[in-house]
Short mmCIF file of C-alpha atoms and ligand atoms in Angstrom, two decimals:
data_model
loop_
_atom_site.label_atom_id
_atom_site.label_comp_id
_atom_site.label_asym_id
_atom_site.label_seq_id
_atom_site.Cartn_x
_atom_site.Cartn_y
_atom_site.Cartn_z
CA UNK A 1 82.39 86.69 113.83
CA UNK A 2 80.86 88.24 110.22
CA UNK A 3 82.77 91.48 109.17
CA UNK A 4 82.55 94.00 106.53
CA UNK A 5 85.22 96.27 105.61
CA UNK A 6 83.82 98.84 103.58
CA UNK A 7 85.88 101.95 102.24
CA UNK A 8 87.03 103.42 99.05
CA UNK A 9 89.48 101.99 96.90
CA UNK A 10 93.34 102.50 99.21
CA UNK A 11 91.15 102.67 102.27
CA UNK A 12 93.37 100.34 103.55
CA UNK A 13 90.39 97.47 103.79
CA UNK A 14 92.97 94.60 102.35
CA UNK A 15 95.89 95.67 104.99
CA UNK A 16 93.56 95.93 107.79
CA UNK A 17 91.48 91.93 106.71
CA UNK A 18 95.14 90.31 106.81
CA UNK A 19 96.01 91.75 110.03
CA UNK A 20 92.33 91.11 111.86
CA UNK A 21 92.36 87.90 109.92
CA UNK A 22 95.22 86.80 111.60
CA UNK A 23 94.46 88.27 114.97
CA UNK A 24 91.02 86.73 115.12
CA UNK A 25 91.75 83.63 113.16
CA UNK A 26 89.14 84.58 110.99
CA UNK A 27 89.05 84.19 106.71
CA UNK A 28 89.82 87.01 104.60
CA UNK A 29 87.74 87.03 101.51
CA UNK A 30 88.52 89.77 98.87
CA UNK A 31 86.38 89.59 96.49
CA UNK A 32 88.61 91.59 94.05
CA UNK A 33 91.24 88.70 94.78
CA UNK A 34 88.99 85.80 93.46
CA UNK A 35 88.32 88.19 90.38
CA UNK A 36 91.88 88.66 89.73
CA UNK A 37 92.50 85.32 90.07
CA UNK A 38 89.87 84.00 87.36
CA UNK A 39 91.62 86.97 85.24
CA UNK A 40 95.08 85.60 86.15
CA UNK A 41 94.02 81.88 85.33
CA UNK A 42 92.37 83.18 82.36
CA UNK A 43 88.96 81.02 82.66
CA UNK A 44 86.36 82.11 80.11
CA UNK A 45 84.83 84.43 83.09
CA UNK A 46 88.50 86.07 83.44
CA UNK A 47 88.71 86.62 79.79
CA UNK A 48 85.51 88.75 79.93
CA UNK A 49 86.01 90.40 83.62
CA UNK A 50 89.45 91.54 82.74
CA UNK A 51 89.23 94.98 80.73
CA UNK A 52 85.84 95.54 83.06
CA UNK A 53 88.35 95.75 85.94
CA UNK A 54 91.18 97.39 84.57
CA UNK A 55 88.56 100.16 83.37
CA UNK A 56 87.62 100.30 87.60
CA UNK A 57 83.88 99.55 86.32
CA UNK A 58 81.86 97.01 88.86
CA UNK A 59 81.47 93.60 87.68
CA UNK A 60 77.86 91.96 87.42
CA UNK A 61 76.36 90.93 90.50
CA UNK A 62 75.55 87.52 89.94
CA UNK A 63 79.19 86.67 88.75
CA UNK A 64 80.59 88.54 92.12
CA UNK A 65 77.81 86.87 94.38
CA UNK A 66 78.57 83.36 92.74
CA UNK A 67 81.68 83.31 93.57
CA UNK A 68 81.45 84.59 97.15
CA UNK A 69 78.87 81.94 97.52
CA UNK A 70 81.59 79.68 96.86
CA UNK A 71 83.69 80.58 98.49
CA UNK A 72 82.39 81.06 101.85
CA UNK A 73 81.37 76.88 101.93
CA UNK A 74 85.37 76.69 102.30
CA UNK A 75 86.72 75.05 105.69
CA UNK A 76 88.43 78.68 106.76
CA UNK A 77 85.15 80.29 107.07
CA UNK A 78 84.00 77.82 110.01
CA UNK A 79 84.47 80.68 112.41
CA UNK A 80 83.51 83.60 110.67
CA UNK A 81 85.25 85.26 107.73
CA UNK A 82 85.92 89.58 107.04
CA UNK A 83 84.94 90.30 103.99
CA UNK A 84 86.89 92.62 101.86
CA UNK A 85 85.39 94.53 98.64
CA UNK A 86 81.83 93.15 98.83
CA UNK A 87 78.65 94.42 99.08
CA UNK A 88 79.84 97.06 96.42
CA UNK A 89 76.32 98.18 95.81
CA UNK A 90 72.75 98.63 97.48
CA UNK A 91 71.75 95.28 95.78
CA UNK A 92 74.50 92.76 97.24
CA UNK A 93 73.77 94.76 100.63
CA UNK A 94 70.40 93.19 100.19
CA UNK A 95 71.34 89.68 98.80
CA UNK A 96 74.14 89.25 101.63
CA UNK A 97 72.31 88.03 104.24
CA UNK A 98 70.33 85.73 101.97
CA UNK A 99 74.04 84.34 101.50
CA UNK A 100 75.75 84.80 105.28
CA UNK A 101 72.97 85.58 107.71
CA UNK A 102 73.00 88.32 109.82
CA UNK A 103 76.42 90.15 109.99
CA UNK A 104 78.27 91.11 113.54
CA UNK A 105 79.76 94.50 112.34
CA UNK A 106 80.71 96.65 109.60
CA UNK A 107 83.77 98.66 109.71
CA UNK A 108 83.99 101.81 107.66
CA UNK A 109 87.15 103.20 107.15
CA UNK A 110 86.89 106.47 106.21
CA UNK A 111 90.02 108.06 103.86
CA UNK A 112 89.71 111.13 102.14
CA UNK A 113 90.15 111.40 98.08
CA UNK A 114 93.01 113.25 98.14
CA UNK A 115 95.16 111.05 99.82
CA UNK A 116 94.34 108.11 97.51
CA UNK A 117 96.59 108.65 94.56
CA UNK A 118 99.28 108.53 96.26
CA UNK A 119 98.18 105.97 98.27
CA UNK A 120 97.75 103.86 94.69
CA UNK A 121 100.02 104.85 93.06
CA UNK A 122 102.72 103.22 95.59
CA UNK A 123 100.62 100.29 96.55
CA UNK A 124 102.91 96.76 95.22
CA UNK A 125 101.61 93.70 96.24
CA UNK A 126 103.84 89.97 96.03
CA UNK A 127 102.60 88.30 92.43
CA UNK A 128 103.13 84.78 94.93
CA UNK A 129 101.31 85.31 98.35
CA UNK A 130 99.34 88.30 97.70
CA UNK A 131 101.19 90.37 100.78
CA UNK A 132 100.75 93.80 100.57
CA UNK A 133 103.16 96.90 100.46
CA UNK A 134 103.66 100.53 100.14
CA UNK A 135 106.76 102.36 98.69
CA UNK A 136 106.54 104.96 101.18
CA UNK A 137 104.45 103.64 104.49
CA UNK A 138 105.21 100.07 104.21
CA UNK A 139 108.49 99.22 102.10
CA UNK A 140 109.50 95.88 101.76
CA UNK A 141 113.19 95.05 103.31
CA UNK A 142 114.61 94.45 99.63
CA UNK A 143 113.03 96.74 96.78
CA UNK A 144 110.79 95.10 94.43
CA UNK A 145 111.30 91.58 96.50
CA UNK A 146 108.01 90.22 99.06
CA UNK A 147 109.21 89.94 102.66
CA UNK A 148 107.68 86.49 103.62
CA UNK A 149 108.00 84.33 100.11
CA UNK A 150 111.05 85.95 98.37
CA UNK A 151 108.03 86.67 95.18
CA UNK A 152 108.25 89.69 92.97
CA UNK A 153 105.95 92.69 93.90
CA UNK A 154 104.04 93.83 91.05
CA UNK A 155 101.88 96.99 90.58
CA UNK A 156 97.66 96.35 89.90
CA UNK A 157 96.84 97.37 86.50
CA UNK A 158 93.96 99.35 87.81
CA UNK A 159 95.81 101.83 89.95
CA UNK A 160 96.99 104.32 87.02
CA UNK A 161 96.05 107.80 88.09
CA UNK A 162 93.60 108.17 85.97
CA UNK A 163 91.53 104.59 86.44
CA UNK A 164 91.78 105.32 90.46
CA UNK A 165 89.77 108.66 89.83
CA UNK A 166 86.95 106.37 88.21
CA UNK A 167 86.96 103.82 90.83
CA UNK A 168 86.30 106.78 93.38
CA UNK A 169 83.53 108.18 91.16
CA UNK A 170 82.02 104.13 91.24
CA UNK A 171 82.62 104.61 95.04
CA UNK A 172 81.11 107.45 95.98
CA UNK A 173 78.03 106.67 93.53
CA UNK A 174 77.52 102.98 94.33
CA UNK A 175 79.00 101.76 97.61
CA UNK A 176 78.89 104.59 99.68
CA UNK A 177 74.95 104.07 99.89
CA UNK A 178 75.89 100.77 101.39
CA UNK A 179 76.82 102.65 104.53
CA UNK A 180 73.57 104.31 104.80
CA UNK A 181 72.27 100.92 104.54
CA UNK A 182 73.79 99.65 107.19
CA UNK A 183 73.76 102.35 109.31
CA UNK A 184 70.20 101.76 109.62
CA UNK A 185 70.74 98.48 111.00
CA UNK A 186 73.24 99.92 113.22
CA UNK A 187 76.34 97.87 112.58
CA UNK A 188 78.41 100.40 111.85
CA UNK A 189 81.62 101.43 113.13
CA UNK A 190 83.75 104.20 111.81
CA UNK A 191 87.20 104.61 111.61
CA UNK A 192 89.40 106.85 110.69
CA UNK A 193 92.04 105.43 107.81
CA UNK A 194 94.46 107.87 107.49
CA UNK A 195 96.24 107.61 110.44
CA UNK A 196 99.38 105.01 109.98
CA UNK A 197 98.81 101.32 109.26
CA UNK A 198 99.49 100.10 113.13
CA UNK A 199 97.60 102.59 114.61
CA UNK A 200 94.52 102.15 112.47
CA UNK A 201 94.55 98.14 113.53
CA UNK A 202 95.42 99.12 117.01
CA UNK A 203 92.06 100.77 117.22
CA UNK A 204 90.32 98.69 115.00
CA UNK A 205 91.01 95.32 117.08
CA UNK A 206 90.90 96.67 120.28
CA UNK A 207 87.10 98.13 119.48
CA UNK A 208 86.17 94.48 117.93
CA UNK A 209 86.95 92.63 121.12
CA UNK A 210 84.60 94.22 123.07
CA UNK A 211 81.95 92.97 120.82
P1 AP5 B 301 89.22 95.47 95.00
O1 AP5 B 301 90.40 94.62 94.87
O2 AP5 B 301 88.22 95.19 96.04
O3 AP5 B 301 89.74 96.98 95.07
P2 AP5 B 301 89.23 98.24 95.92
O4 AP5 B 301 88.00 98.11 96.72
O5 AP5 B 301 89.22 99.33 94.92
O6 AP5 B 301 90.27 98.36 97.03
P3 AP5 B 301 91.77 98.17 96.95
O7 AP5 B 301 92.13 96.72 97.01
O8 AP5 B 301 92.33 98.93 95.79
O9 AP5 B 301 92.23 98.96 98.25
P4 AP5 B 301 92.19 98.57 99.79
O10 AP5 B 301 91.15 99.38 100.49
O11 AP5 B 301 92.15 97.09 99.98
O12 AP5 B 301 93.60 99.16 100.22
P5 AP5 B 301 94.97 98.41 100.53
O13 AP5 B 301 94.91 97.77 101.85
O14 AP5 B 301 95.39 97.60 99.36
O15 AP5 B 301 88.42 95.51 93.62
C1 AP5 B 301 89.07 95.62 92.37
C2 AP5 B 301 88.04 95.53 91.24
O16 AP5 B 301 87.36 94.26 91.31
C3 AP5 B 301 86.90 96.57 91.32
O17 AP5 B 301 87.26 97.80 90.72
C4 AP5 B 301 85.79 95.84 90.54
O18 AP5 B 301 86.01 95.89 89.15
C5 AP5 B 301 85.97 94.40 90.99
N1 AP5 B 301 85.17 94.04 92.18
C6 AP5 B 301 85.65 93.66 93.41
N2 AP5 B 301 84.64 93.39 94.25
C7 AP5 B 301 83.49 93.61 93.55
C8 AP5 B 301 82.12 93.52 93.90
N3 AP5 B 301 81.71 93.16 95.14
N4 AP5 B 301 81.19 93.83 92.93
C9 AP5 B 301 81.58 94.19 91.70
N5 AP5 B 301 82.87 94.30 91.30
C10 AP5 B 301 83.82 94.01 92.23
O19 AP5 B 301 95.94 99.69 100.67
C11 AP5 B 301 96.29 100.48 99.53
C12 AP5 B 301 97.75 100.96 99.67
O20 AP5 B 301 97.82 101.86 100.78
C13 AP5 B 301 98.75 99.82 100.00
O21 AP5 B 301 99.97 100.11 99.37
C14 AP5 B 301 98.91 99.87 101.53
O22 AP5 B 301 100.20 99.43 101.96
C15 AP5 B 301 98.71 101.37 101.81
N6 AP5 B 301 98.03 101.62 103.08
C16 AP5 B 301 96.99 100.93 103.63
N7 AP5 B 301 96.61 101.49 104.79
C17 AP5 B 301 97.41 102.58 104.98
C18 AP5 B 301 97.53 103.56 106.01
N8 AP5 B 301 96.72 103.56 107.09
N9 AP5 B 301 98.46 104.53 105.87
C19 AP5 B 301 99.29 104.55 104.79
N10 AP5 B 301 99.26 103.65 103.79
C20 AP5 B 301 98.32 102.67 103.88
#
């Protein structure tokens, strides 16, 4: 199975790809996780994405479809992979399939703005195995601490108040054409993200095994 989660930046696209990930035994690419890792590692490219993603700005296509390209020649992706974060824009819609084929589904989960900051603004995520949190709808057991490696959780750089507000302008302006896009193909399912974590997956998997 090929998935696309599409939705703004919170949606909840990176909680829902670890849980259908493991459910379906399927690969869960971020792309904004192999960004931040060239910016963590600081290659040359990481030097130059890094103040393009703490300003919430897209990086260039090519660099983003490189490294997808990549990464999907890795032994996970054998039986399908979700991707989380790309296409961002009309123009990686359109160079996807030249890079995956045709693509089973794509889920749009659908959050409005205004629940988003605060969504951010308590988002931690472990520094060690990337797990995910919320200080309100999905503390860890120890504050500060990651559940399943012991790491410390750290806050993204890029989800200040003000830098989230950009990164929904980028949104709505560049990705949300995407579901247009798609729609056309129709490939779409929709799905509504605010409701809690468990019930949004509850929906979400039980709607992608009838496929
Ligand atoms: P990326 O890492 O992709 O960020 P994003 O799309 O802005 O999305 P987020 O990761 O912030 O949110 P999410 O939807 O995954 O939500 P999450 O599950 O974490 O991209 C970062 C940057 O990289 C971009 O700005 C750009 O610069 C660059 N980039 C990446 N891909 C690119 C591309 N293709 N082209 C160009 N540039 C690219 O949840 C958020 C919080 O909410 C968490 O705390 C979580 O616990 C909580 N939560 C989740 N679901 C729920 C729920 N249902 N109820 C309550 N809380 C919830």
């Amino acid at each position: 199975m090929k998935l696309v989660l599409i939705g703004c930046p919170g949606a909840g696209k990176g909680t829902q790809a670890k849980i259908l990930s493991k459910h379906f035994g399927l690969a869960h690419i971020s792309t904004g996780d192999l960004l931040r890792e060239q910016v963590k590692s600081e290659t040359p490219l990481g030097l130059k994405l890094k103040s393009i993603m703490e300003s919430g700005g897209l990086v260039s296509d090519d660099i983003v479809s490189e490294l997808l390209s990549q990464r999907i020649k890795a032994d996970d992706c054998k039986n399908g992979y979700i991707l989380d974060g790309y296409p961002r824009n009309v123009s990686q819609a359109e160079g996807l399939s030249a890079i995956v084929g045709e693509l089973d589904r794509v889920v749009d989960i659908e959050v409005a703005d205004e629940l988003i900051i605060e969504r951010m603004s308590g988002r931690r995520s472990c520094g060690g195995c990337g797990a995910m949190y919320h200080v309100k709808y999905n503390p860890p057991k120890a504050e500060g601490i990651c559940d399943s490696c012991g790491g410390k959780l750290i806050t993204r750089s890029d989800d200040a108040p003000e830098t989230v507000k950009h990164r929904l302008d980028v949104y709505h302006s560049q990705t949300a054409p995407v579901i247009d896009y798609y729609n056309k193909k129709g490939i779409v399912l929709k799905i509504d993200g605010s409701k809690p974590i468990d019930e949004v997956s509850k929906e979400l998997t039980e709607l992608l095994e009838k496929l």
